[in-house]
Structure formats: C-alpha cells, structure tokens
C-alpha cells in the first residue's frame, strides 16, 4: 500500500530560495521578429514589392521599406486586415515603422512570465526536486523555492538558464567596415585580426574580427555596434577553452573572446527541437557533445538555411553567446545538429555534467525571455532540521499542556473535548497529505492557532453546559441548551477568522498563503469536531447509559 509522505517546506527542510526577473521586453522583441517573418511572407504572396523588413536590435519596432508607390494602399490594407496586433506609428516616403499595439505587448509580457513559470517547473521536475514552490511575484518576477537542493549554483544553472538556441549566419563580407577602426581606438588588450577563406559562391572572403579580454567585452561591443547596420549585431564566443593539465580540474574561466558579426534575425531557433541527448565524442572519449533533432518543419527550415548559405559560417548561438561557428560545406538534411562542448577544461565528469544539464534545459524548452537572479538565499539542511525540531517540540508541548488542562478542569467532558481536538489534528494533517500541501513554519503556526480556536470552542460549550446544570437541569437538557447557546459564538468567531484567512490566501504569497491554507483547513475541521463530533458523543452517552450526573 502506498503511503504518502508529508512534504516539508524550505524553512523546515532546507534548500534554495530564488527570485528571478523575466526580461519581458525581450519577449516582445522576439514576437516582433516572428511578426516580421510573417509579414515578409505575406507581402511576397500578395506580390507587394519591398526592399527590406527589419527589426532594429534595440527595440520592438518593425521597419518596412516598399519599392513601388502604388503598393502603399495595399500594404496598409494588409496591416489592417491580417496584422491587427500591429499599427503604423511613422511613415516617411515609402518607409513604414510598425509597432506592436499596447494591449498586445502587455499580453506578451504576461504570457512570457506564465510560460517561464511552466518551463521552470518542468526543469525543476527534471532536476528531481519534490514539491518546488514556483509562483509569480509582482509583474515580472518569479519566486522559486527548491526544498532539498544542496547545490544552488547548479540549480541556478539549470533553472535559470534561458537556453535560447539560435542559428545565425555570420556576415563575414560586412566586416570590412571595421577596417576604418585603428588600433589606437581599440580598448586596452583588444587586437584586430583577419582571416581569408573560400566563401559563398567560391569567392575569396575576408573576415575582420577582434580578440578581447572578457572585461573589455562591453567597451568593444559599443565601439563596433556604432559601425554596423541595425539588422546586424555583434556576438562573442570563447577563443580557446583548452587549458593546461593543472587547469583541467578547475572551473572554466575563458580568458579571451572573439567577435562575430551576425544577422539579427536567426535562421532557425530551438523552438523546433524535439530531442536533445548527450553523446560521447568517438575521436576524443573524454569529450561530450549534445546532439539535437528538429521536427519535420524545423528540418526543412534547417536544410533550406544550409543550402542557401553554403560556404558561409553559421554561428550556433546559445543564450546570446556563440558556441561555435563552423563553415557550412553543403546542405544538411535529416534535421539534426550538434553542440560541441570542446576543449579540455574541467574534469571529464564536469564536462559530462555540463552536457547533461544542457540537454536537460534544451529538452525542457527554452524560457520565452532571458531571466536574471534578483535574489538568492540558501537555507542549510542543519538550519532547516533545527527549525523543524524546535517547531515540533513547541507543538507537542503545547498540545499536551492543553490536553492535561482540559482533563484536569473538565474531567470526563475534558476527555470528550480532547478526543475532538485529537481528531481535529488528525483530520487536518490527513487533508494536507491528500492535497499534497507543504508544511512550513507558518503552517505550523496555523495549526497551533487552529487548535487554540478548537479549545476555545470546547471551553465555551463546557461552560454553557455547566451553567445549565447549576440551574438544575438534567444532563440531557443541559447539553442541548449548552450547545444551542454556545453555537452562535463559536460560529461567529470561526467565520470571521475564516474570512481573514481567505483574504490572506487570495492576496498573500509564499509563507503567508501557507499559513492561510492551514488555518482554513483547521477551522473547518474544528467546526466539525467541536460542534458535531463531540455532540454525537454526548448524545450517545446520555441516551445509552441514561446518566444522572455529568462529569464536567
């Protein structure tokens, strides 16, 4: 028979507490990219000539340049009819600037956060974390609590990795604009390099690129970005991840980066992935790579992309960093690709773990937008266990003190009240287990408050019965009248507390909501055991044994 275990919260079990922020504006820009693709296709089908459709890299506008004057009205008609989420914000000559409507942009932002929550929950499941707490906080933050996780860095690496995979064509020919940059203009430590290879169409192609220390990355990016058109961008990749034998067991710290001039619009993204697995490199048994498989549509796009760009470099970009940029030798069919981890950095086991984590996040799906860690806190196992132990001691001592007092003060009636209290406690825990609720420290406070309310209800009932007995009524009549008089006070106090608990559950988050849920369940159990169960016991005793004197 399967027996469910009680789930302990972060404060009782230890683990990782994170607050991650979703860069929702990136999600709007990505949606604008897709709308630009759809608009490009629609204009081709409607035979409306255009020279360019781009989405500038720093905003979500879409700029369309038409080539014929008589196409303006047809273009506006398509926007009104087929692209209602876009509107024209600027029009100069034959160039139109389109923007996503405010309502649709807000919908994208909200969807991005919701999708991120689903993806993070999926990744937490694949990490083997039981009962993670993942909830929206504010407009663009996500609260993540992972009980039992002992390695916060690995958890962040898997949970918080955007895992946005893109394949972008390197525009080597356009790097000629960097010839005008002199060595004196370059940040300290940056060097200008070039290499020539047989490019697209068999032409000799020269690529100008820069090698830079990691700390000069932003300065160099700013310098180069000012020289390139808005539909191109600068990305960076490690030059060499190889290290000496002494470095082999250390954490990888890339010393220098290399620039790539790539198209802003990706040729294909990881949205089309159906599978990702870790494979061992047969030529270098100590190295691993992640093999990927596209779905049918993705395979067609990838084949077309490689066919149209033979002899060009294709950058495999993971989270805005170039993993590798091989030259496309020929059309690649079959819908498969690979990400090599390369180099001899770290131990064999660490490279395998990295490949495994990468495959995990790729299979779980990419986050809809990049995320950043805005709060990180780790609750140690010792601290959690110590808190749980102290909480259990406090709860047990409090319950036993109440039980002893009730028996001492109300005698047999106290035993009946104690039975109701114990049944209340058991029912509360049973319901929490059935609904797989997580017990936290605030939840234990809710249990204590619930038992206090239950004791108060039983004291009210016993005192009312005592009052009726002093008036000379029989035990049966005193019980009937005592319950009748106590009910309104018990009902009012429980309902008012229940209303407060519902409000806390509706508007509270995390521990506050856990406290409210425990309190609501406990109050309902308390009403049942105090008013119904204990009354049934009294009725059974008075009707079966016909007692003449009630011990109270």
Short mmCIF file of C-alpha atoms in Angstrom, two decimals:
data_model
loop_
_atom_site.label_atom_id
_atom_site.label_comp_id
_atom_site.label_asym_id
_atom_site.label_seq_id
_atom_site.Cartn_x
_atom_site.Cartn_y
_atom_site.Cartn_z
CA UNK A 1 0.00 0.00 0.00
CA UNK A 2 1.43 3.34 -1.00
CA UNK A 3 1.74 5.83 1.88
CA UNK A 4 2.20 9.48 1.04
CA UNK A 5 4.82 11.42 2.97
CA UNK A 6 4.36 14.85 4.42
CA UNK A 7 6.07 17.49 2.31
CA UNK A 8 8.20 19.87 4.33
CA UNK A 9 8.74 23.44 3.17
CA UNK A 10 12.01 25.24 2.61
CA UNK A 11 12.14 26.61 6.15
CA UNK A 12 11.81 23.13 7.64
CA UNK A 13 13.83 21.06 5.18
CA UNK A 14 16.43 23.47 3.79
CA UNK A 15 17.10 24.25 0.13
CA UNK A 16 17.34 27.18 -2.25
CA UNK A 17 15.23 30.35 -2.39
CA UNK A 18 15.41 32.37 -5.60
CA UNK A 19 13.67 35.37 -7.08
CA UNK A 20 14.22 35.63 -10.82
CA UNK A 21 13.25 38.52 -13.04
CA UNK A 22 11.99 37.92 -16.58
CA UNK A 23 13.21 40.37 -19.22
CA UNK A 24 9.75 40.73 -20.69
CA UNK A 25 10.79 43.36 -23.26
CA UNK A 26 12.99 40.71 -24.90
CA UNK A 27 9.89 38.58 -25.31
CA UNK A 28 8.16 41.47 -27.08
CA UNK A 29 11.14 41.86 -29.40
CA UNK A 30 11.15 38.14 -30.21
CA UNK A 31 7.45 38.25 -31.01
CA UNK A 32 8.14 41.24 -33.27
CA UNK A 33 10.72 39.10 -35.10
CA UNK A 34 8.10 36.45 -35.79
CA UNK A 35 5.60 39.05 -36.92
CA UNK A 36 8.25 40.45 -39.27
CA UNK A 37 8.77 36.96 -40.72
CA UNK A 38 5.04 36.51 -41.20
CA UNK A 39 4.71 39.96 -42.78
CA UNK A 40 7.60 39.22 -45.13
CA UNK A 41 5.89 36.03 -46.28
CA UNK A 42 2.50 37.75 -46.67
CA UNK A 43 3.93 40.56 -48.79
CA UNK A 44 5.60 38.01 -51.06
CA UNK A 45 2.35 36.12 -51.51
CA UNK A 46 0.43 39.32 -52.23
CA UNK A 47 3.19 40.37 -54.70
CA UNK A 48 3.87 43.64 -52.90
CA UNK A 49 7.46 44.61 -53.58
CA UNK A 50 9.67 45.66 -50.70
CA UNK A 51 13.37 46.21 -50.32
CA UNK A 52 13.74 45.48 -46.66
CA UNK A 53 11.92 44.41 -43.48
CA UNK A 54 13.96 44.70 -40.32
CA UNK A 55 13.51 44.81 -36.58
CA UNK A 56 16.13 47.13 -35.05
CA UNK A 57 18.19 45.35 -32.40
CA UNK A 58 17.36 47.83 -29.60
CA UNK A 59 13.54 47.96 -29.81
CA UNK A 60 10.49 46.01 -31.00
CA UNK A 61 9.56 48.20 -33.99
CA UNK A 62 9.35 46.71 -37.47
CA UNK A 63 10.61 48.89 -40.32
CA UNK A 64 9.27 48.10 -43.80
CA UNK A 65 10.62 49.76 -46.93
CA UNK A 66 8.43 49.39 -50.04
CA UNK A 67 9.78 49.75 -53.55
CA UNK A 68 6.72 50.88 -55.50
CA UNK A 69 4.47 53.87 -54.86
CA UNK A 70 1.30 52.05 -55.89
CA UNK A 71 1.81 49.46 -53.14
CA UNK A 72 1.09 51.79 -50.22
CA UNK A 73 -2.67 51.27 -50.04
CA UNK A 74 -2.38 47.50 -50.48
CA UNK A 75 0.24 47.41 -47.75
CA UNK A 76 -1.98 49.39 -45.33
CA UNK A 77 -4.90 47.12 -46.14
CA UNK A 78 -2.84 44.02 -45.24
CA UNK A 79 -1.77 45.56 -41.95
CA UNK A 80 -5.37 46.43 -41.05
CA UNK A 81 -6.77 43.06 -42.09
CA UNK A 82 -4.06 40.47 -41.38
CA UNK A 83 -1.86 42.09 -38.74
CA UNK A 84 -4.28 43.71 -36.32
CA UNK A 85 -1.74 43.50 -33.49
CA UNK A 86 0.46 45.97 -35.40
CA UNK A 87 -0.15 49.60 -36.13
CA UNK A 88 1.71 52.22 -38.19
CA UNK A 89 3.48 54.71 -35.93
CA UNK A 90 5.54 56.51 -38.56
CA UNK A 91 5.51 56.92 -42.32
CA UNK A 92 8.21 58.65 -44.34
CA UNK A 93 8.23 58.34 -48.10
CA UNK A 94 7.93 54.57 -48.69
CA UNK A 95 9.29 53.54 -45.31
CA UNK A 96 6.80 52.46 -42.62
CA UNK A 97 7.55 51.95 -38.97
CA UNK A 98 5.20 49.46 -37.31
CA UNK A 99 4.80 48.82 -33.59
CA UNK A 100 3.02 46.17 -31.56
CA UNK A 101 -0.17 47.55 -30.02
CA UNK A 102 0.00 48.33 -26.32
CA UNK A 103 -2.64 45.76 -25.39
CA UNK A 104 -0.89 43.01 -27.34
CA UNK A 105 2.50 43.95 -25.88
CA UNK A 106 1.07 43.65 -22.38
CA UNK A 107 -0.40 40.26 -23.30
CA UNK A 108 3.05 39.12 -24.49
CA UNK A 109 4.68 40.27 -21.24
CA UNK A 110 2.12 38.41 -19.10
CA UNK A 111 2.37 35.30 -21.28
CA UNK A 112 6.18 35.40 -21.05
CA UNK A 113 6.06 35.24 -17.25
CA UNK A 114 3.44 32.48 -17.26
CA UNK A 115 5.39 30.46 -19.85
CA UNK A 116 8.60 30.96 -17.86
CA UNK A 117 6.87 29.56 -14.76
CA UNK A 118 5.79 26.46 -16.68
CA UNK A 119 9.26 25.93 -18.13
CA UNK A 120 10.99 26.40 -14.77
CA UNK A 121 8.57 23.95 -13.15
CA UNK A 122 9.35 21.45 -15.91
CA UNK A 123 13.08 21.86 -15.34
CA UNK A 124 12.66 21.52 -11.56
CA UNK A 125 10.85 18.24 -12.15
CA UNK A 126 13.71 17.00 -14.32
CA UNK A 127 16.14 18.01 -11.56
CA UNK A 128 14.25 15.67 -9.26
CA UNK A 129 13.10 18.40 -6.88
CA UNK A 130 9.97 17.38 -4.97
CA UNK A 131 7.31 19.96 -4.24
CA UNK A 132 9.05 23.07 -5.58
CA UNK A 133 7.30 26.39 -4.98
CA UNK A 134 7.22 28.38 -8.21
CA UNK A 135 4.91 31.37 -8.35
CA UNK A 136 4.57 34.78 -9.96
CA UNK A 137 5.60 37.67 -7.78
CA UNK A 138 4.75 41.19 -8.92
CA UNK A 139 4.65 41.87 -12.65
CA UNK A 140 7.85 40.24 -13.92
CA UNK A 141 9.38 38.33 -11.01
CA UNK A 142 9.17 34.61 -10.24
CA UNK A 143 9.56 33.18 -6.75
CA UNK A 144 11.32 29.79 -6.76
CA UNK A 145 11.83 27.64 -3.67
CA UNK A 146 13.55 24.29 -4.12
CA UNK A 147 13.43 22.20 -0.91
CA UNK A 148 16.25 19.73 -0.53
CA UNK A 149 18.53 21.24 -3.17
CA UNK A 150 22.10 21.38 -1.86
CA UNK A 151 23.90 22.88 -4.86
CA UNK A 152 22.41 26.33 -5.55
CA UNK A 153 24.86 27.09 -8.37
CA UNK A 154 23.84 24.00 -10.35
CA UNK A 155 20.17 24.70 -9.63
CA UNK A 156 20.54 28.24 -10.97
CA UNK A 157 22.49 26.96 -13.98
CA UNK A 158 19.65 24.59 -14.89
CA UNK A 159 16.60 26.51 -13.66
CA UNK A 160 17.71 29.98 -14.71
CA UNK A 161 19.36 29.21 -17.99
CA UNK A 162 17.45 30.82 -20.82
CA UNK A 163 18.52 28.05 -23.22
CA UNK A 164 17.56 30.08 -26.25
CA UNK A 165 19.20 28.31 -29.14
CA UNK A 166 19.60 30.19 -32.39
CA UNK A 167 21.43 29.54 -35.64
CA UNK A 168 22.62 32.78 -37.24
CA UNK A 169 24.59 33.36 -40.39
CA UNK A 170 27.93 35.17 -39.95
CA UNK A 171 28.17 38.11 -42.33
CA UNK A 172 31.93 37.95 -42.93
CA UNK A 173 31.79 40.23 -46.00
CA UNK A 174 30.26 43.08 -43.96
CA UNK A 175 33.16 43.07 -41.51
CA UNK A 176 35.06 45.24 -43.99
CA UNK A 177 33.52 48.24 -42.18
CA UNK A 178 35.90 47.51 -39.31
CA UNK A 179 38.92 48.36 -41.48
CA UNK A 180 38.47 52.02 -40.59
CA UNK A 181 38.94 51.26 -36.86
CA UNK A 182 42.55 51.97 -35.87
CA UNK A 183 44.47 50.21 -33.14
CA UNK A 184 44.50 53.45 -31.13
CA UNK A 185 40.68 53.35 -30.95
CA UNK A 186 40.60 49.85 -29.52
CA UNK A 187 40.18 49.28 -25.77
CA UNK A 188 43.26 48.08 -23.94
CA UNK A 189 44.14 44.47 -24.64
CA UNK A 190 41.95 44.20 -27.75
CA UNK A 191 43.58 43.12 -31.00
CA UNK A 192 42.27 43.22 -34.58
CA UNK A 193 42.64 40.05 -36.60
CA UNK A 194 41.52 38.80 -40.01
CA UNK A 195 41.45 35.61 -41.97
CA UNK A 196 40.55 34.69 -45.52
CA UNK A 197 38.65 31.65 -46.65
CA UNK A 198 36.73 30.38 -49.66
CA UNK A 199 33.30 31.80 -49.08
CA UNK A 200 29.84 31.71 -50.63
CA UNK A 201 29.89 31.08 -54.39
CA UNK A 202 33.57 30.13 -54.27
CA UNK A 203 34.65 33.74 -53.70
CA UNK A 204 37.61 34.58 -51.56
CA UNK A 205 36.13 36.09 -48.41
CA UNK A 206 37.93 38.11 -45.77
CA UNK A 207 36.62 38.35 -42.24
CA UNK A 208 37.80 41.02 -39.82
CA UNK A 209 37.32 40.13 -36.18
CA UNK A 210 38.61 41.17 -32.79
CA UNK A 211 40.03 39.29 -29.84
CA UNK A 212 39.35 40.81 -26.46
CA UNK A 213 39.76 40.13 -22.76
CA UNK A 214 36.44 39.37 -21.12
CA UNK A 215 36.47 42.61 -19.12
CA UNK A 216 36.68 44.72 -22.32
CA UNK A 217 33.70 43.00 -23.93
CA UNK A 218 31.16 45.78 -23.37
CA UNK A 219 33.51 48.58 -24.47
CA UNK A 220 34.38 46.73 -27.69
CA UNK A 221 30.73 45.89 -28.40
CA UNK A 222 29.78 49.56 -28.06
CA UNK A 223 32.58 50.60 -30.44
CA UNK A 224 31.70 48.02 -33.11
CA UNK A 225 27.92 48.38 -32.87
CA UNK A 226 28.19 52.03 -33.92
CA UNK A 227 29.69 50.86 -37.26
CA UNK A 228 27.12 48.26 -38.32
CA UNK A 229 23.53 48.46 -39.66
CA UNK A 230 20.60 47.82 -37.34
CA UNK A 231 19.87 44.36 -38.82
CA UNK A 232 23.29 43.09 -37.76
CA UNK A 233 24.71 42.53 -34.30
CA UNK A 234 27.95 41.70 -32.55
CA UNK A 235 28.18 38.44 -30.62
CA UNK A 236 31.08 36.89 -28.73
CA UNK A 237 32.43 33.39 -28.37
CA UNK A 238 35.32 31.80 -26.50
CA UNK A 239 38.55 31.69 -28.45
CA UNK A 240 40.02 28.65 -26.77
CA UNK A 241 38.72 26.68 -23.89
CA UNK A 242 41.75 24.46 -23.69
CA UNK A 243 43.92 24.65 -20.61
CA UNK A 244 46.92 23.06 -19.12
CA UNK A 245 46.79 19.88 -17.15
CA UNK A 246 46.89 21.92 -13.98
CA UNK A 247 43.82 23.82 -15.08
CA UNK A 248 41.97 20.72 -16.09
CA UNK A 249 40.26 20.30 -12.76
CA UNK A 250 39.42 23.96 -12.28
CA UNK A 251 36.24 25.82 -13.17
CA UNK A 252 36.35 27.16 -16.71
CA UNK A 253 37.15 30.84 -16.97
CA UNK A 254 37.51 31.89 -20.58
CA UNK A 255 40.36 34.34 -20.86
CA UNK A 256 39.63 35.88 -24.26
CA UNK A 257 36.68 36.22 -26.55
CA UNK A 258 36.29 36.55 -30.29
CA UNK A 259 33.77 38.73 -32.14
CA UNK A 260 31.27 37.58 -34.75
CA UNK A 261 29.18 39.86 -36.96
CA UNK A 262 25.87 38.03 -37.43
CA UNK A 263 22.37 38.68 -38.70
CA UNK A 264 19.92 39.91 -36.05
CA UNK A 265 17.22 37.55 -37.31
CA UNK A 266 18.03 33.88 -36.61
CA UNK A 267 17.80 31.39 -39.45
CA UNK A 268 16.19 28.85 -37.10
CA UNK A 269 15.67 28.62 -33.36
CA UNK A 270 15.45 25.91 -30.74
CA UNK A 271 11.63 26.09 -30.89
CA UNK A 272 11.75 23.31 -33.47
CA UNK A 273 13.77 20.90 -31.31
CA UNK A 274 12.17 17.58 -30.47
CA UNK A 275 15.04 15.91 -28.67
CA UNK A 276 18.48 16.53 -27.22
CA UNK A 277 20.91 13.92 -25.90
CA UNK A 278 24.43 13.69 -24.58
CA UNK A 279 26.83 11.84 -26.87
CA UNK A 280 30.45 10.88 -26.37
CA UNK A 281 32.90 12.06 -29.00
CA UNK A 282 34.28 8.85 -30.58
CA UNK A 283 37.51 10.64 -31.55
CA UNK A 284 38.05 12.11 -28.05
CA UNK A 285 36.45 9.80 -25.46
CA UNK A 286 36.87 12.42 -22.72
CA UNK A 287 34.72 14.95 -24.60
CA UNK A 288 30.97 15.12 -24.98
CA UNK A 289 28.54 16.92 -27.26
CA UNK A 290 24.79 17.42 -27.31
CA UNK A 291 23.05 16.02 -30.36
CA UNK A 292 19.76 17.68 -31.33
CA UNK A 293 16.90 16.65 -33.55
CA UNK A 294 14.48 19.06 -35.22
CA UNK A 295 10.87 18.32 -36.01
CA UNK A 296 9.76 17.97 -39.64
CA UNK A 297 9.22 21.68 -40.22
CA UNK A 298 12.45 22.54 -38.43
CA UNK A 299 14.34 20.01 -40.53
CA UNK A 300 13.02 21.68 -43.70
CA UNK A 301 14.00 25.15 -42.48
CA UNK A 302 17.45 23.94 -41.42
CA UNK A 303 18.02 22.21 -44.76
CA UNK A 304 16.98 25.34 -46.66
CA UNK A 305 19.12 27.55 -44.45
CA UNK A 306 22.23 25.46 -45.02
CA UNK A 307 21.53 25.13 -48.74
CA UNK A 308 21.23 28.91 -49.23
CA UNK A 309 24.36 29.65 -47.21
CA UNK A 310 26.88 27.09 -48.38
CA UNK A 311 30.47 28.15 -47.67
CA UNK A 312 29.26 30.71 -45.13
CA UNK A 313 29.88 30.49 -41.40
CA UNK A 314 26.87 29.60 -39.29
CA UNK A 315 27.02 30.69 -35.65
CA UNK A 316 25.39 28.32 -33.17
CA UNK A 317 24.24 30.78 -30.52
CA UNK A 318 23.19 29.65 -27.08
CA UNK A 319 21.90 32.39 -24.77
CA UNK A 320 23.43 35.13 -26.94
CA UNK A 321 26.87 33.52 -26.88
CA UNK A 322 28.45 31.86 -29.89
CA UNK A 323 29.16 28.24 -29.09
CA UNK A 324 30.80 27.54 -32.43
CA UNK A 325 30.72 28.88 -35.98
CA UNK A 326 31.51 26.16 -38.50
CA UNK A 327 31.59 26.83 -42.24
CA UNK A 328 28.64 25.18 -44.00
CA UNK A 329 30.20 22.82 -46.52
CA UNK A 330 26.96 21.56 -48.00
CA UNK A 331 23.24 21.29 -47.45
CA UNK A 332 22.48 19.48 -44.16
CA UNK A 333 19.39 17.32 -44.36
CA UNK A 334 17.93 14.94 -41.81
CA UNK A 335 17.10 17.60 -39.23
CA UNK A 336 19.96 17.02 -36.83
CA UNK A 337 22.70 19.22 -35.41
CA UNK A 338 25.10 19.17 -32.51
CA UNK A 339 26.55 21.49 -29.89
CA UNK A 340 30.15 20.65 -29.04
CA UNK A 341 31.48 21.46 -25.62
CA UNK A 342 35.05 21.18 -26.87
CA UNK A 343 38.35 21.80 -25.14
CA UNK A 344 39.94 20.13 -22.16
CA UNK A 345 38.68 22.42 -19.44
CA UNK A 346 37.50 20.81 -16.21
CA UNK A 347 37.36 17.11 -15.46
CA UNK A 348 35.65 14.51 -17.63
CA UNK A 349 32.85 14.26 -15.10
CA UNK A 350 32.28 18.04 -15.05
CA UNK A 351 32.11 18.12 -18.87
CA UNK A 352 29.60 15.27 -18.81
CA UNK A 353 27.52 17.09 -16.17
CA UNK A 354 27.58 20.27 -18.27
CA UNK A 355 26.46 18.38 -21.36
CA UNK A 356 23.74 16.63 -19.35
CA UNK A 357 22.43 19.91 -17.91
CA UNK A 358 22.44 21.50 -21.38
CA UNK A 359 20.47 18.58 -22.84
CA UNK A 360 18.03 18.82 -19.92
CA UNK A 361 17.26 22.50 -20.44
CA UNK A 362 17.00 22.10 -24.22
CA UNK A 363 14.51 19.23 -23.83
CA UNK A 364 12.54 21.13 -21.19
CA UNK A 365 12.21 24.02 -23.61
CA UNK A 366 13.69 27.49 -23.70
CA UNK A 367 12.50 30.27 -21.49
CA UNK A 368 10.45 32.79 -23.51
CA UNK A 369 12.83 35.55 -22.44
CA UNK A 370 16.12 35.82 -20.55
CA UNK A 371 15.94 35.80 -16.77
CA UNK A 372 18.28 37.15 -14.13
CA UNK A 373 18.70 36.23 -10.50
CA UNK A 374 17.47 39.14 -8.35
CA UNK A 375 17.55 37.37 -5.00
CA UNK A 376 19.33 34.21 -3.90
CA UNK A 377 19.26 32.64 -0.48
CA UNK A 378 20.20 29.19 0.72
CA UNK A 379 18.68 27.58 3.79
CA UNK A 380 21.08 24.98 5.14
CA UNK A 381 19.91 21.49 5.99
CA UNK A 382 21.09 21.91 9.60
CA UNK A 383 19.16 25.16 9.96
CA UNK A 384 16.05 23.57 8.46
CA UNK A 385 16.26 20.47 10.64
CA UNK A 386 16.85 22.56 13.74
CA UNK A 387 13.84 24.73 12.94
CA UNK A 388 11.67 21.68 12.31
CA UNK A 389 12.79 20.05 15.56
CA UNK A 390 12.08 23.16 17.63
CA UNK A 391 8.72 23.64 15.95
CA UNK A 392 7.72 20.03 16.62
CA UNK A 393 8.75 20.31 20.27
CA UNK A 394 6.76 23.52 20.70
CA UNK A 395 3.72 21.97 19.06
CA UNK A 396 3.85 18.75 21.09
CA UNK A 397 4.41 20.56 24.41
CA UNK A 398 1.57 22.99 23.68
CA UNK A 399 -0.87 20.24 22.69
CA UNK A 400 -0.09 18.08 25.73
CA UNK A 401 -0.40 21.06 28.08
CA UNK A 402 -3.85 21.82 26.66
CA UNK A 403 -4.97 18.17 26.86
CA UNK A 404 -3.88 17.86 30.51
CA UNK A 405 -5.59 21.13 31.42
CA UNK A 406 -8.87 20.08 29.80
CA UNK A 407 -8.93 16.75 31.68
CA UNK A 408 -7.94 18.42 34.96
CA UNK A 409 -10.58 21.17 34.67
CA UNK A 410 -13.50 19.44 32.90
CA UNK A 411 -12.85 15.77 33.80
CA UNK A 412 -14.84 13.36 31.55
CA UNK A 413 -16.15 16.26 29.48
CA UNK A 414 -12.50 17.29 29.08
CA UNK A 415 -11.74 13.81 27.70
CA UNK A 416 -14.53 14.26 25.16
CA UNK A 417 -13.13 17.66 24.22
CA UNK A 418 -9.64 16.14 23.92
CA UNK A 419 -10.94 13.45 21.58
CA UNK A 420 -12.34 16.21 19.39
CA UNK A 421 -9.03 18.08 19.47
CA UNK A 422 -7.02 14.99 18.50
CA UNK A 423 -9.49 14.12 15.75
CA UNK A 424 -9.25 17.72 14.55
CA UNK A 425 -5.44 17.46 14.38
CA UNK A 426 -5.55 14.11 12.56
CA UNK A 427 -8.13 15.32 10.03
CA UNK A 428 -6.11 18.47 9.34
CA UNK A 429 -2.91 16.51 8.65
CA UNK A 430 -4.80 13.93 6.57
CA UNK A 431 -6.35 16.59 4.35
CA UNK A 432 -2.96 18.28 3.88
CA UNK A 433 -1.41 14.96 2.85
CA UNK A 434 -4.27 14.15 0.47
CA UNK A 435 -3.92 17.52 -1.27
CA UNK A 436 -0.10 17.23 -1.13
CA UNK A 437 0.19 20.51 0.75
CA UNK A 438 3.61 21.55 2.00
CA UNK A 439 4.11 22.07 5.73
CA UNK A 440 6.09 25.20 6.55
CA UNK A 441 6.89 27.02 9.75
CA UNK A 442 3.98 29.48 9.21
CA UNK A 443 1.84 26.42 8.51
CA UNK A 444 2.74 25.02 11.93
CA UNK A 445 1.71 28.38 13.42
CA UNK A 446 -1.60 27.95 11.59
CA UNK A 447 -2.04 24.50 13.17
CA UNK A 448 -1.34 25.94 16.63
CA UNK A 449 -3.87 28.73 16.07
CA UNK A 450 -6.43 26.22 14.82
CA UNK A 451 -6.05 24.05 17.93
CA UNK A 452 -6.38 27.17 20.05
CA UNK A 453 -9.66 28.01 18.31
CA UNK A 454 -10.86 24.43 18.83
CA UNK A 455 -10.02 24.58 22.54
CA UNK A 456 -11.87 27.88 22.82
CA UNK A 457 -14.96 26.31 21.22
CA UNK A 458 -14.89 23.36 23.63
CA UNK A 459 -14.41 25.66 26.65
CA UNK A 460 -17.45 27.68 25.54
CA UNK A 461 -19.55 24.52 25.23
CA UNK A 462 -18.43 23.14 28.60
CA UNK A 463 -19.05 26.42 30.41
CA UNK A 464 -22.55 26.77 28.93
CA UNK A 465 -23.37 23.19 29.98
CA UNK A 466 -22.08 23.93 33.48
CA UNK A 467 -24.30 27.00 33.71
CA UNK A 468 -27.36 24.96 32.74
CA UNK A 469 -26.51 22.23 35.25
CA UNK A 470 -26.28 24.83 38.04
CA UNK A 471 -29.85 25.87 37.13
CA UNK A 472 -30.96 22.33 37.98
CA UNK A 473 -31.48 20.94 34.52
CA UNK A 474 -30.87 17.29 33.67
CA UNK A 475 -27.63 16.37 31.85
CA UNK A 476 -29.55 15.81 28.60
CA UNK A 477 -31.33 19.18 28.81
CA UNK A 478 -28.11 20.98 29.90
CA UNK A 479 -26.22 19.56 26.90
CA UNK A 480 -28.97 20.58 24.47
CA UNK A 481 -29.20 24.12 25.84
CA UNK A 482 -25.43 24.47 26.29
CA UNK A 483 -24.71 23.56 22.64
CA UNK A 484 -27.53 25.83 21.49
CA UNK A 485 -26.22 28.85 23.38
CA UNK A 486 -22.54 28.25 22.51
CA UNK A 487 -23.10 27.66 18.79
CA UNK A 488 -23.64 31.28 17.76
CA UNK A 489 -20.43 32.45 19.49
CA UNK A 490 -18.40 29.54 18.04
CA UNK A 491 -19.83 30.05 14.57
CA UNK A 492 -19.23 33.83 14.59
CA UNK A 493 -15.61 33.55 15.76
CA UNK A 494 -14.76 30.80 13.26
CA UNK A 495 -16.44 32.53 10.32
CA UNK A 496 -14.74 35.89 10.99
CA UNK A 497 -11.36 34.14 11.26
CA UNK A 498 -12.19 32.16 8.11
CA UNK A 499 -12.87 35.37 6.20
CA UNK A 500 -9.50 36.78 7.27
CA UNK A 501 -7.78 33.53 6.24
CA UNK A 502 -9.44 33.59 2.79
CA UNK A 503 -8.24 37.16 2.25
CA UNK A 504 -4.71 36.14 3.26
CA UNK A 505 -4.79 33.20 0.84
CA UNK A 506 -6.10 35.33 -2.01
CA UNK A 507 -3.61 38.17 -1.72
CA UNK A 508 -0.71 36.60 0.19
CA UNK A 509 2.22 34.69 -1.27
CA UNK A 510 4.65 32.06 -0.03
CA UNK A 511 4.60 31.61 3.77
CA UNK A 512 1.54 33.85 4.24
CA UNK A 513 -0.50 31.72 1.86
CA UNK A 514 0.75 28.53 3.56
CA UNK A 515 -0.40 29.89 6.91
CA UNK A 516 -3.80 30.81 5.47
CA UNK A 517 -4.35 27.40 3.83
CA UNK A 518 -3.51 25.56 7.04
CA UNK A 519 -5.78 27.86 9.04
CA UNK A 520 -8.74 27.40 6.67
CA UNK A 521 -8.49 23.60 6.75
CA UNK A 522 -8.06 23.65 10.52
CA UNK A 523 -11.06 25.92 11.12
CA UNK A 524 -13.38 23.72 9.05
CA UNK A 525 -12.12 20.62 10.89
CA UNK A 526 -12.56 22.45 14.21
CA UNK A 527 -16.18 23.33 13.47
CA UNK A 528 -16.88 19.71 12.53
CA UNK A 529 -15.23 18.11 15.57
CA UNK A 530 -16.36 20.68 18.16
CA UNK A 531 -19.99 21.10 17.13
CA UNK A 532 -20.86 17.75 15.52
CA UNK A 533 -18.48 15.01 16.74
CA UNK A 534 -18.44 15.98 20.42
CA UNK A 535 -22.22 16.45 20.38
CA UNK A 536 -22.66 12.93 18.97
CA UNK A 537 -20.53 11.54 21.80
CA UNK A 538 -22.63 13.38 24.42
CA UNK A 539 -25.85 12.14 22.79
CA UNK A 540 -24.54 8.57 22.74
CA UNK A 541 -23.58 8.71 26.43
CA UNK A 542 -26.80 10.27 27.66
CA UNK A 543 -29.10 8.08 25.57
CA UNK A 544 -27.28 4.75 26.05
CA UNK A 545 -26.21 4.96 29.65
CA UNK A 546 -29.01 7.23 30.95
CA UNK A 547 -26.57 9.03 33.30
CA UNK A 548 -27.97 11.15 36.13
CA UNK A 549 -24.84 13.22 36.69
CA UNK A 550 -22.47 14.67 34.09
CA UNK A 551 -18.78 14.83 34.97
CA UNK A 552 -17.82 18.37 33.99
#
